[in-house]
PDB file of C-alpha atoms and ligand atoms in Angstrom:
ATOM      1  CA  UNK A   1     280.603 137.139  18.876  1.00 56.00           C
ATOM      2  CA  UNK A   2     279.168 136.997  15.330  1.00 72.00           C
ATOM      3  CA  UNK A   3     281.127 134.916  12.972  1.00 80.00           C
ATOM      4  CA  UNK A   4     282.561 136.255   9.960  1.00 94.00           C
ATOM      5  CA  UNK A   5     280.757 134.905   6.501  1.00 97.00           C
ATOM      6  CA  UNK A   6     280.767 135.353   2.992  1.00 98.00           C
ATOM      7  CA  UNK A   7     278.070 135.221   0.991  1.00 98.00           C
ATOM      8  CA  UNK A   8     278.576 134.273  -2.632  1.00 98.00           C
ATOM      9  CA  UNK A   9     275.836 134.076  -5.607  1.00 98.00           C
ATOM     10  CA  UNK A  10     276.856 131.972  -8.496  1.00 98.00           C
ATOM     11  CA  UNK A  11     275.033 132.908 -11.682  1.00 98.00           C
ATOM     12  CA  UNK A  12     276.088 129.548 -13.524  1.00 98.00           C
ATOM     13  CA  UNK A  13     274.694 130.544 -17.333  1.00 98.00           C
ATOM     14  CA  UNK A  14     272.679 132.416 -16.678  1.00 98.00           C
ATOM     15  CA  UNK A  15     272.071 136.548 -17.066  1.00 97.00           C
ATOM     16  CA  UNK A  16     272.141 139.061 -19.932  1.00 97.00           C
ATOM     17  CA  UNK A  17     273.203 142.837 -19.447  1.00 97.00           C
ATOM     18  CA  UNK A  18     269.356 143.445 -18.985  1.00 97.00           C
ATOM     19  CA  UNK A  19     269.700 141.548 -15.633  1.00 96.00           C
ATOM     20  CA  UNK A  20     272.621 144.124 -14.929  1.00 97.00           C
ATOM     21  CA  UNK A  21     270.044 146.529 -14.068  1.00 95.00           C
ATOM     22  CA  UNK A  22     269.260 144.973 -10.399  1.00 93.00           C
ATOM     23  CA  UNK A  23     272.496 144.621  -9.852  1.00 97.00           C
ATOM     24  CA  UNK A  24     272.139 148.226  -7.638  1.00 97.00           C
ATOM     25  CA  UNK A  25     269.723 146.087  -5.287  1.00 98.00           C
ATOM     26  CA  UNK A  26     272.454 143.563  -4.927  1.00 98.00           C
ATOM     27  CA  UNK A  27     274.996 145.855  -4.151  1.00 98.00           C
ATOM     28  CA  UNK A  28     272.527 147.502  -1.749  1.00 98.00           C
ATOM     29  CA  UNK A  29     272.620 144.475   0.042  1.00 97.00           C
ATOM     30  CA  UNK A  30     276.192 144.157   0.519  1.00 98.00           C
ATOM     31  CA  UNK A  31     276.486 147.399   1.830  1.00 97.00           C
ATOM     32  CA  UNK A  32     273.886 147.019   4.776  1.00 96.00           C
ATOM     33  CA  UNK A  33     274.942 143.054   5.650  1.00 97.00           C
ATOM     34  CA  UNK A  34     276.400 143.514   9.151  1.00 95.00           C
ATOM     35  CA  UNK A  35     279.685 143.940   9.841  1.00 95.00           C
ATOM     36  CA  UNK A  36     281.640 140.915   9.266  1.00 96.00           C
ATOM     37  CA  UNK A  37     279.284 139.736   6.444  1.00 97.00           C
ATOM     38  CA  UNK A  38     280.964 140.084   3.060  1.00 98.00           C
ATOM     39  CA  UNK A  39     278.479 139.716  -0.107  1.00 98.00           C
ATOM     40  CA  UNK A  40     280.015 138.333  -3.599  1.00 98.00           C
ATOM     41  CA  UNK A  41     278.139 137.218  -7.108  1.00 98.00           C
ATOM     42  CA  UNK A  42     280.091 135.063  -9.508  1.00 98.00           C
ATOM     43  CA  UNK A  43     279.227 135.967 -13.067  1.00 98.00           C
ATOM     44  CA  UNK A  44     279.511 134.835 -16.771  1.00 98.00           C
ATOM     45  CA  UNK A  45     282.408 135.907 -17.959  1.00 98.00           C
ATOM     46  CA  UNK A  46     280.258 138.215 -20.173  1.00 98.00           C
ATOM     47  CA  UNK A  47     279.125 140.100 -17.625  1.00 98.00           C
ATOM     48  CA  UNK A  48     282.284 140.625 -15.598  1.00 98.00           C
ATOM     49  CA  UNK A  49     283.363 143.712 -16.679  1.00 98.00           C
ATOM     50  CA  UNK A  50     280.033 145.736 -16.373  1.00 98.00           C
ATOM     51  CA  UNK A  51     279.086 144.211 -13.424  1.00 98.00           C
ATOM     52  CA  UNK A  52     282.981 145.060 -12.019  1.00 98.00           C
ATOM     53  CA  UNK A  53     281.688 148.895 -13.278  1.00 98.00           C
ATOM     54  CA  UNK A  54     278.573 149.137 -12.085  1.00 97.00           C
ATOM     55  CA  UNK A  55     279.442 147.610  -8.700  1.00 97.00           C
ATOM     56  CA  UNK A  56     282.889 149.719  -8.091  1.00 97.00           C
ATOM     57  CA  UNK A  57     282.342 152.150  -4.837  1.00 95.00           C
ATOM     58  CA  UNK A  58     280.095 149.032  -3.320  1.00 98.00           C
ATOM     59  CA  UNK A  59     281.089 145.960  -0.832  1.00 98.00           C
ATOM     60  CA  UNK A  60     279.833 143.843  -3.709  1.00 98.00           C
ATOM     61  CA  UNK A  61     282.477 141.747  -4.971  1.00 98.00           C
ATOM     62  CA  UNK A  62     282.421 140.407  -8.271  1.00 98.00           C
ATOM     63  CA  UNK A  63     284.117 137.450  -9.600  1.00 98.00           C
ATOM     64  CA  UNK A  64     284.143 134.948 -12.457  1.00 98.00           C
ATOM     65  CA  UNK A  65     283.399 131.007 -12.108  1.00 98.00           C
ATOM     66  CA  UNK A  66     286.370 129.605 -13.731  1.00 98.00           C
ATOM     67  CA  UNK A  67     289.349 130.433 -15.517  1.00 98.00           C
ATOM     68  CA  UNK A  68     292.083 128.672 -17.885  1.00 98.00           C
ATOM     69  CA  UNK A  69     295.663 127.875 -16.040  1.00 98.00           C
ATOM     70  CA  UNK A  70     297.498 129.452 -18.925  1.00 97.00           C
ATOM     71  CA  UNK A  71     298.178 133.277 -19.101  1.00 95.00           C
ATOM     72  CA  UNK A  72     297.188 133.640 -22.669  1.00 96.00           C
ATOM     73  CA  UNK A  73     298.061 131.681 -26.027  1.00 97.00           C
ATOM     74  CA  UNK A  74     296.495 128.927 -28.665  1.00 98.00           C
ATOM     75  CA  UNK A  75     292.981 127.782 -26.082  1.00 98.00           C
ATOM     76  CA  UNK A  76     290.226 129.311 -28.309  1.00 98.00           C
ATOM     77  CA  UNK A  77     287.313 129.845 -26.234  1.00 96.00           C
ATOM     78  CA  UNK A  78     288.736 129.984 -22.855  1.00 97.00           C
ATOM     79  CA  UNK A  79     289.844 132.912 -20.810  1.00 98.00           C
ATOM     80  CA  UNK A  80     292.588 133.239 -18.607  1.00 98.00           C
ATOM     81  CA  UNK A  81     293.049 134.549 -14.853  1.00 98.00           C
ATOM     82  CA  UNK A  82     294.571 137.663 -15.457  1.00 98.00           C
ATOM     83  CA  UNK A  83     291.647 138.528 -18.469  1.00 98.00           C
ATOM     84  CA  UNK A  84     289.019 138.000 -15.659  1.00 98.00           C
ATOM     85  CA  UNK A  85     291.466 140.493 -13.197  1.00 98.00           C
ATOM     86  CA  UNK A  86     291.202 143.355 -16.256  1.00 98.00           C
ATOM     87  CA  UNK A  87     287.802 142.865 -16.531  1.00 98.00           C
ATOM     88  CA  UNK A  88     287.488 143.791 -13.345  1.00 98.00           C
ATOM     89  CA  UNK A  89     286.971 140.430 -11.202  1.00 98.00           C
ATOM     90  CA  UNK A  90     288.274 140.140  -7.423  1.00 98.00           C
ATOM     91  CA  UNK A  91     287.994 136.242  -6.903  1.00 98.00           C
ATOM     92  CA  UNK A  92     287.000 133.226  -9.338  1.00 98.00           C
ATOM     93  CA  UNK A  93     285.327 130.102  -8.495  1.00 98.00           C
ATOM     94  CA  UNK A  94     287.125 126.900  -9.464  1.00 98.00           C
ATOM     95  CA  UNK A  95     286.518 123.221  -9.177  1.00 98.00           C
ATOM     96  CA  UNK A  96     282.608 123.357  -9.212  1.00 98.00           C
ATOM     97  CA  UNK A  97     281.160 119.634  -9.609  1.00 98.00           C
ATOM     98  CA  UNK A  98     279.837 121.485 -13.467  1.00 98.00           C
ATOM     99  CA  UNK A  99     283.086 121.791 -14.574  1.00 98.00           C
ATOM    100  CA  UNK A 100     284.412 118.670 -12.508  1.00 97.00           C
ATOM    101  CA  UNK A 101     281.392 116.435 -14.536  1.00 96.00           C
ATOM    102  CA  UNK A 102     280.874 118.862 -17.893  1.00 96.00           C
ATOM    103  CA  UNK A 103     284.484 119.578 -18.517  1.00 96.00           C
ATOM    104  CA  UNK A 104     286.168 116.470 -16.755  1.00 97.00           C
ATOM    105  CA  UNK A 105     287.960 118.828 -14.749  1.00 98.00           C
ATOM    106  CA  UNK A 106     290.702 116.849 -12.333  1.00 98.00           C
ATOM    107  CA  UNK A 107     292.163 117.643  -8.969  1.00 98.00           C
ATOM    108  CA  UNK A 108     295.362 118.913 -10.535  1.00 98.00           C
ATOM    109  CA  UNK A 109     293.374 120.838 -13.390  1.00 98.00           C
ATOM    110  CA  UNK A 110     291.789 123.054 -10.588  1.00 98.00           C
ATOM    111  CA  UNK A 111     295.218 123.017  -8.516  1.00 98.00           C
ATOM    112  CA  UNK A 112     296.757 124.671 -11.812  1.00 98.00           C
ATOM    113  CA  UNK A 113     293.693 126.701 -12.427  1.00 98.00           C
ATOM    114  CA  UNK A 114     293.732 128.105  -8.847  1.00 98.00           C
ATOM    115  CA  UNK A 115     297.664 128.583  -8.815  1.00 98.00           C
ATOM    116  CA  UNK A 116     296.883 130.996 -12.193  1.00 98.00           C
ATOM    117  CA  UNK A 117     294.397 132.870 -10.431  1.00 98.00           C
ATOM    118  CA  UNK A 118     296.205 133.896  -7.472  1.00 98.00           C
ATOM    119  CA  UNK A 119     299.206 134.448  -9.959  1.00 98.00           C
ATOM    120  CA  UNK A 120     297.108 137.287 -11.617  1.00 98.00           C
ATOM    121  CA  UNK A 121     295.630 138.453  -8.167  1.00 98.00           C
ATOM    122  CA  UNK A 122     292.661 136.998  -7.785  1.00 98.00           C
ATOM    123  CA  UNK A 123     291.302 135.231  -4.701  1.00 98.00           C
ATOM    124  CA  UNK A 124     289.579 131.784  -5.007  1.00 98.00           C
ATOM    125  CA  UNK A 125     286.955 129.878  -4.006  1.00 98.00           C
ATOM    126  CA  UNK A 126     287.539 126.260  -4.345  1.00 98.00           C
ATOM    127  CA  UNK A 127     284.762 123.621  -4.622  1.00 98.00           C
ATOM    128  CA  UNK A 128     284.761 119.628  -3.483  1.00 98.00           C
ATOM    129  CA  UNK A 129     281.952 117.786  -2.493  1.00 98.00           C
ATOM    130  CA  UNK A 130     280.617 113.874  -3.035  1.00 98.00           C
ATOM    131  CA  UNK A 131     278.081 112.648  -5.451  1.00 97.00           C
ATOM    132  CA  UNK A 132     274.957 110.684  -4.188  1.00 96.00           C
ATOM    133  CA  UNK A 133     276.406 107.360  -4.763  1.00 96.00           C
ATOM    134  CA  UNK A 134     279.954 108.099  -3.040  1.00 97.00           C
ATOM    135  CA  UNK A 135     277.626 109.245   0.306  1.00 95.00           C
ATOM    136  CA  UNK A 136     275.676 106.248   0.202  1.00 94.00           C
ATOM    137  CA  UNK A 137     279.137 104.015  -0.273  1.00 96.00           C
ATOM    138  CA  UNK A 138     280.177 105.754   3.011  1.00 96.00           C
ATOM    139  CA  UNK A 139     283.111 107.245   1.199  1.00 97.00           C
ATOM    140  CA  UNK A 140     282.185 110.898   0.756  1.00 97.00           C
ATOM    141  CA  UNK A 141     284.762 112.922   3.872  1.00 98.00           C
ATOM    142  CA  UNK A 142     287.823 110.398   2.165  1.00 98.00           C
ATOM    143  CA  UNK A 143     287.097 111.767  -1.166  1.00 98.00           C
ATOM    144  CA  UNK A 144     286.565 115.209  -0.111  1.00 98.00           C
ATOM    145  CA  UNK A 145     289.731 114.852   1.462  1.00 98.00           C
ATOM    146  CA  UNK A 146     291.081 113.799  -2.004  1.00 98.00           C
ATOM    147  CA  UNK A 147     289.656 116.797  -3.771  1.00 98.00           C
ATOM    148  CA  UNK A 148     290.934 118.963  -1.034  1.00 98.00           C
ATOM    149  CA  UNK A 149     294.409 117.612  -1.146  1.00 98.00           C
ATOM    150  CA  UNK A 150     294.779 118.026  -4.727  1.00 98.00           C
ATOM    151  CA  UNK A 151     293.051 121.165  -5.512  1.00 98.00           C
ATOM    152  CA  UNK A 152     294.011 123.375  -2.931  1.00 98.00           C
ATOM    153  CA  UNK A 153     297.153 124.954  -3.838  1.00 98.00           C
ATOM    154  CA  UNK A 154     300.448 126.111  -1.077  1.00 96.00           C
ATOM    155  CA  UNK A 155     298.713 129.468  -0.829  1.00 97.00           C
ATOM    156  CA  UNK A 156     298.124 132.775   1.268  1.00 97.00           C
ATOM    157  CA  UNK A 157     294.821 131.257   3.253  1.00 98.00           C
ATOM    158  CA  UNK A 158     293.464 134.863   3.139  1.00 97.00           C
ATOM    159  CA  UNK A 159     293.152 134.428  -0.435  1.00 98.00           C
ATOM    160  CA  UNK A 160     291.184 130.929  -0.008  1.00 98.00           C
ATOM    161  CA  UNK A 161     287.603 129.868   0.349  1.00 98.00           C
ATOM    162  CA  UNK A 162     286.795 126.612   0.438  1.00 98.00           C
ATOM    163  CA  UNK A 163     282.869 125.916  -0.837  1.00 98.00           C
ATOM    164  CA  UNK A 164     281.550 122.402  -0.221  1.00 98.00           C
ATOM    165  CA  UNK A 165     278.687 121.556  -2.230  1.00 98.00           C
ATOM    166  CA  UNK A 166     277.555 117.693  -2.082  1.00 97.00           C
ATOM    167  CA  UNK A 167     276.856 116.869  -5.903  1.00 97.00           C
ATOM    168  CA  UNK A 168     273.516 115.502  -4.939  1.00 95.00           C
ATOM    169  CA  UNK A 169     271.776 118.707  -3.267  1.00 96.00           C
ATOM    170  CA  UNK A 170     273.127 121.033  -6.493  1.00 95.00           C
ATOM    171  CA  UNK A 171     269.551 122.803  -7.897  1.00 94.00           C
ATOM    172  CA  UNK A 172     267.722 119.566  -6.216  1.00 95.00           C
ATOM    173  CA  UNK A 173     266.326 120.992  -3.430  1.00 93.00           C
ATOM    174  CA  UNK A 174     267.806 118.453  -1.132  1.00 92.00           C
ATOM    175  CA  UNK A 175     269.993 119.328   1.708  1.00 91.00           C
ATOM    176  CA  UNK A 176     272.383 117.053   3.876  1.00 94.00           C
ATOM    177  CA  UNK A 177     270.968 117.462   7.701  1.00 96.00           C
ATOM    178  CA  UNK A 178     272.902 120.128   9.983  1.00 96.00           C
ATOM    179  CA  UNK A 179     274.640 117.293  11.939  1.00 97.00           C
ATOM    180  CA  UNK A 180     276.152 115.874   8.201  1.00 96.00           C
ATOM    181  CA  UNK A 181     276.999 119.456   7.732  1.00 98.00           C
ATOM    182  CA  UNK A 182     278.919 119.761  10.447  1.00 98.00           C
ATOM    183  CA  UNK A 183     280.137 116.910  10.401  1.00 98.00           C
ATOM    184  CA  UNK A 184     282.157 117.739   6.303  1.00 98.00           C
ATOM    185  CA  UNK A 185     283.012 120.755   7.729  1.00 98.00           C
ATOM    186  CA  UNK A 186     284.176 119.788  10.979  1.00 98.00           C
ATOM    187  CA  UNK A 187     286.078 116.998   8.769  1.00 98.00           C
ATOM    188  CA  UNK A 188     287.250 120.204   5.978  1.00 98.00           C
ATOM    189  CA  UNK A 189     288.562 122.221   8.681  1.00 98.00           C
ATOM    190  CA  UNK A 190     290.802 119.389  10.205  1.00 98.00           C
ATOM    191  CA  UNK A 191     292.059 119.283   6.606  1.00 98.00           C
ATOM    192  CA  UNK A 192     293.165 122.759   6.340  1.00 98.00           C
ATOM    193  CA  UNK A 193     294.386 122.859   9.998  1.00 98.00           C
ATOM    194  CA  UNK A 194     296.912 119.887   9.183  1.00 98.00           C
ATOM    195  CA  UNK A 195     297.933 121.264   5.923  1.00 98.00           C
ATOM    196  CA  UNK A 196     298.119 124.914   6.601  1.00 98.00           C
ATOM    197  CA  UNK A 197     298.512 125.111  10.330  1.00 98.00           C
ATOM    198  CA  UNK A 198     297.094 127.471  12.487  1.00 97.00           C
ATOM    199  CA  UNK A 199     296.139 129.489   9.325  1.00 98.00           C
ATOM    200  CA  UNK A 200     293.489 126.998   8.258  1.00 98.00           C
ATOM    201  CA  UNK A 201     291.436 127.597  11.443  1.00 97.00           C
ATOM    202  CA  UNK A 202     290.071 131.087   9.719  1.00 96.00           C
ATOM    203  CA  UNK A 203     290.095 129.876   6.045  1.00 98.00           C
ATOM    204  CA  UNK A 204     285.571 130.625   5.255  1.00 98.00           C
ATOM    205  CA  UNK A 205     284.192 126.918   4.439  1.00 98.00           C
ATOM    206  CA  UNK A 206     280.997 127.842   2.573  1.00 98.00           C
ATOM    207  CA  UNK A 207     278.065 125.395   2.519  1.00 98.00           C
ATOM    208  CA  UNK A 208     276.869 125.270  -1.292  1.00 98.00           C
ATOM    209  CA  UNK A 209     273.459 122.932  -2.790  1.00 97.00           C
ATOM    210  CA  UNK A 210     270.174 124.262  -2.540  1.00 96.00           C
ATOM    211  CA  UNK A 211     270.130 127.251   0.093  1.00 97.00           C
ATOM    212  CA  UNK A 212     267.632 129.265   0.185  1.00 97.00           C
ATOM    213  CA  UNK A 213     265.322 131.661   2.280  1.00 97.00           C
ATOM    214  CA  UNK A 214     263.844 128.711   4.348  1.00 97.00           C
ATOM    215  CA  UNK A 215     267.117 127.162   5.395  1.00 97.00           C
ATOM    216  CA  UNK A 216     269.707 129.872   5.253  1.00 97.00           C
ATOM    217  CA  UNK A 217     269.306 130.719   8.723  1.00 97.00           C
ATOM    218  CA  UNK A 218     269.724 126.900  10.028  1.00 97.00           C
ATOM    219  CA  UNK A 219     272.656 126.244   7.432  1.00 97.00           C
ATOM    220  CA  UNK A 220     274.799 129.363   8.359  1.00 97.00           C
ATOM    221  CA  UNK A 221     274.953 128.621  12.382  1.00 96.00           C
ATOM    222  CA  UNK A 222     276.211 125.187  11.462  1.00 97.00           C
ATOM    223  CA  UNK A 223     279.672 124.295  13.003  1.00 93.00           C
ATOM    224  CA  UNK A 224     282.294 126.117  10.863  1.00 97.00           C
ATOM    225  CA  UNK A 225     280.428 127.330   8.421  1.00 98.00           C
ATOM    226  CA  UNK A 226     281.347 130.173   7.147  1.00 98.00           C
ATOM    227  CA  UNK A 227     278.880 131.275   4.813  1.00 98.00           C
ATOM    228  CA  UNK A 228     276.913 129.738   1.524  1.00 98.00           C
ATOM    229  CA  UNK A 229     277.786 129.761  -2.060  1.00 98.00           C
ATOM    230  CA  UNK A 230     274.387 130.109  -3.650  1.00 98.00           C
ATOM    231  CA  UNK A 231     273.130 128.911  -7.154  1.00 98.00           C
ATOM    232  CA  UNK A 232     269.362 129.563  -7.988  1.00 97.00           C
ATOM    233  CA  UNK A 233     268.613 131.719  -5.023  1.00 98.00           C
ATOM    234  CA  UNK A 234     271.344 133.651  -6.215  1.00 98.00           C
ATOM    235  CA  UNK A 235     269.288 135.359  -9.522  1.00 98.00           C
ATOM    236  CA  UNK A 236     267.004 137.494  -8.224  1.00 97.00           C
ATOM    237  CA  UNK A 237     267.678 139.907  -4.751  1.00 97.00           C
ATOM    238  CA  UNK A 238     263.954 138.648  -3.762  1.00 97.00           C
ATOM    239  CA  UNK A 239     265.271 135.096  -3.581  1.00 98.00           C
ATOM    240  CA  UNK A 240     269.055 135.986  -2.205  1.00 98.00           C
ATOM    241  CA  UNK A 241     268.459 138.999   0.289  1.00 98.00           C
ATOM    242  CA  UNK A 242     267.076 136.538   3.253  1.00 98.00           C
ATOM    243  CA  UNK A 243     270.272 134.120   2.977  1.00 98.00           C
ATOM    244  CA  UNK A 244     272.602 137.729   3.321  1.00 98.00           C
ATOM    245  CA  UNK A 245     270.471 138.671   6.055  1.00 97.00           C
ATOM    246  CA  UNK A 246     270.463 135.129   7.618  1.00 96.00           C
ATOM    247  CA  UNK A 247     274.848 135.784   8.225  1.00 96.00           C
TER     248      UNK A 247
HETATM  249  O1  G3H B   1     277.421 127.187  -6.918  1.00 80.83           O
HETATM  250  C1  G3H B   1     276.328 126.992  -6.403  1.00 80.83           C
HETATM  251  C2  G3H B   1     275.840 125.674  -6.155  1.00 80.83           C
HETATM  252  O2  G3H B   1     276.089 124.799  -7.203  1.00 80.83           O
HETATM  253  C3  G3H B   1     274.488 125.567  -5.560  1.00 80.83           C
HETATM  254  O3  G3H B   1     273.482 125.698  -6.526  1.00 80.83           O
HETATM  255  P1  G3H B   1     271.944 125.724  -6.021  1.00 80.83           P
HETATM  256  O4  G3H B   1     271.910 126.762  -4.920  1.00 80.83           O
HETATM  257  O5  G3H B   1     271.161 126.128  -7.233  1.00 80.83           O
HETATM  258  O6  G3H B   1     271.645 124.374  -5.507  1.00 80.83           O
END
């Protein structure tokens, strides 16, 4: 039996309203990806509430790529979980290696972060993953482990996706081989399954870093992966239709 996967586009900072205008063809492809395949696309926080708009009455789900652990108050700039839920967002990313290395984002920043978001109803999609030098010191499944222990929140696992994205094949064009793949996942799902019981056996672990037409197909029938979260390939429908077909 086909797996279930989720497919999730992450703008990053990138995309004006102009871009809004292919969002149809986006939702277009969630709403012919086979049954089981769900299709998702992370936005600016600009852009959340038209794309929430323009994509209501589709399978396309649209969600924001961080979000403050507060409810509201004194943090100029930032914006909170529920502010991304009225605009119109479903899930939020949280805990990508760009926050983790821009923003010096901890374990327990993205724990309170991701407790906030389910809080205000939103689902989450929480990232880990090694740098280059931490793989090459041998030590990258003990400090995914870390990241996982400390990020991941006592949750509903419906309402959790775990994306791993080694730091090193982010927008490189690199890729770990299938067997290291499987081998993080095998090592992420183990995780889950001792923290969350048999609930973490169906918690999605997307593979994240460089996916695109040419190796969706290999990448999504790795062991327990459960679907990609996808950076540049994720701007235009030309580049991201093959990896949603690929599920
Ligand atoms: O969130 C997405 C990842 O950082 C992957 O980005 P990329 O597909 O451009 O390598």
């Amino acid at each position: 039996m086909a797996k279930n996967m989720l497919i999730a586009g992450n703008w990053k900072m990138n995309g004006t309203h102009a871009d809004l205008a292919g969002l149809g063809a986006f939702a277009g492809l969630a709403d012919r990806a086979r049954d089981g395949v769900s299709v998702a696309l992370a936005v600016p926080h600009t852009l959340v509430f038209s794309a929430a708009q323009l994509s209501a009455d589709t399978s396309l789900s649209i969600g924001g790529e961080d979000c403050h652990h507060k409810e509201s108050g004194a943090h100029t700039g930032c914006v909170s979980a529920a502010m991304l839920r009225d605009a119109g967002a479903s899930f939020t990313i949280l805990g990508h290696s760009e926050r983790r290395a821009d923003q010096g984002e901890s374990d327990a920043d993205v724990h309170a972060k991701a407790e906030a978001a389910l809080a205000a109803g939103l689902d989450i999609i929480i990232c880990v993953g090694e740098t280059e030098s931490e793989r090459d010191a041998g030590t990258a499944q003990s400090v995914v482990g870390t990241q996982l222990a400390g990020s991941v929140p006592d949750c509903d696992t419906a309402r959790l996706t775990i994306a791993y994205e080694p730091v090193w094949a982010i927008g490189t064009g690199r890729t770990p081989t299938p067997d290291d793949v499987a081998a993080m996942h095998d090592h992420i799902r183990a995780a889950l399954v001792s923290r969350f019981g048999e609930a973490g056996e169906s918690v999605l672990i997307l593979y994240g870093g460089s996916v695109k037409a040419a190796n969706a197909e290999e990448l999504l029938h790795v062991s327990n992966v459960g679907g990609a979260l996808v950076g540049g390939a994720s701007l235009t429908v030309a580049d991201f239709a093959p990896i949603v077909e690929a599920a």
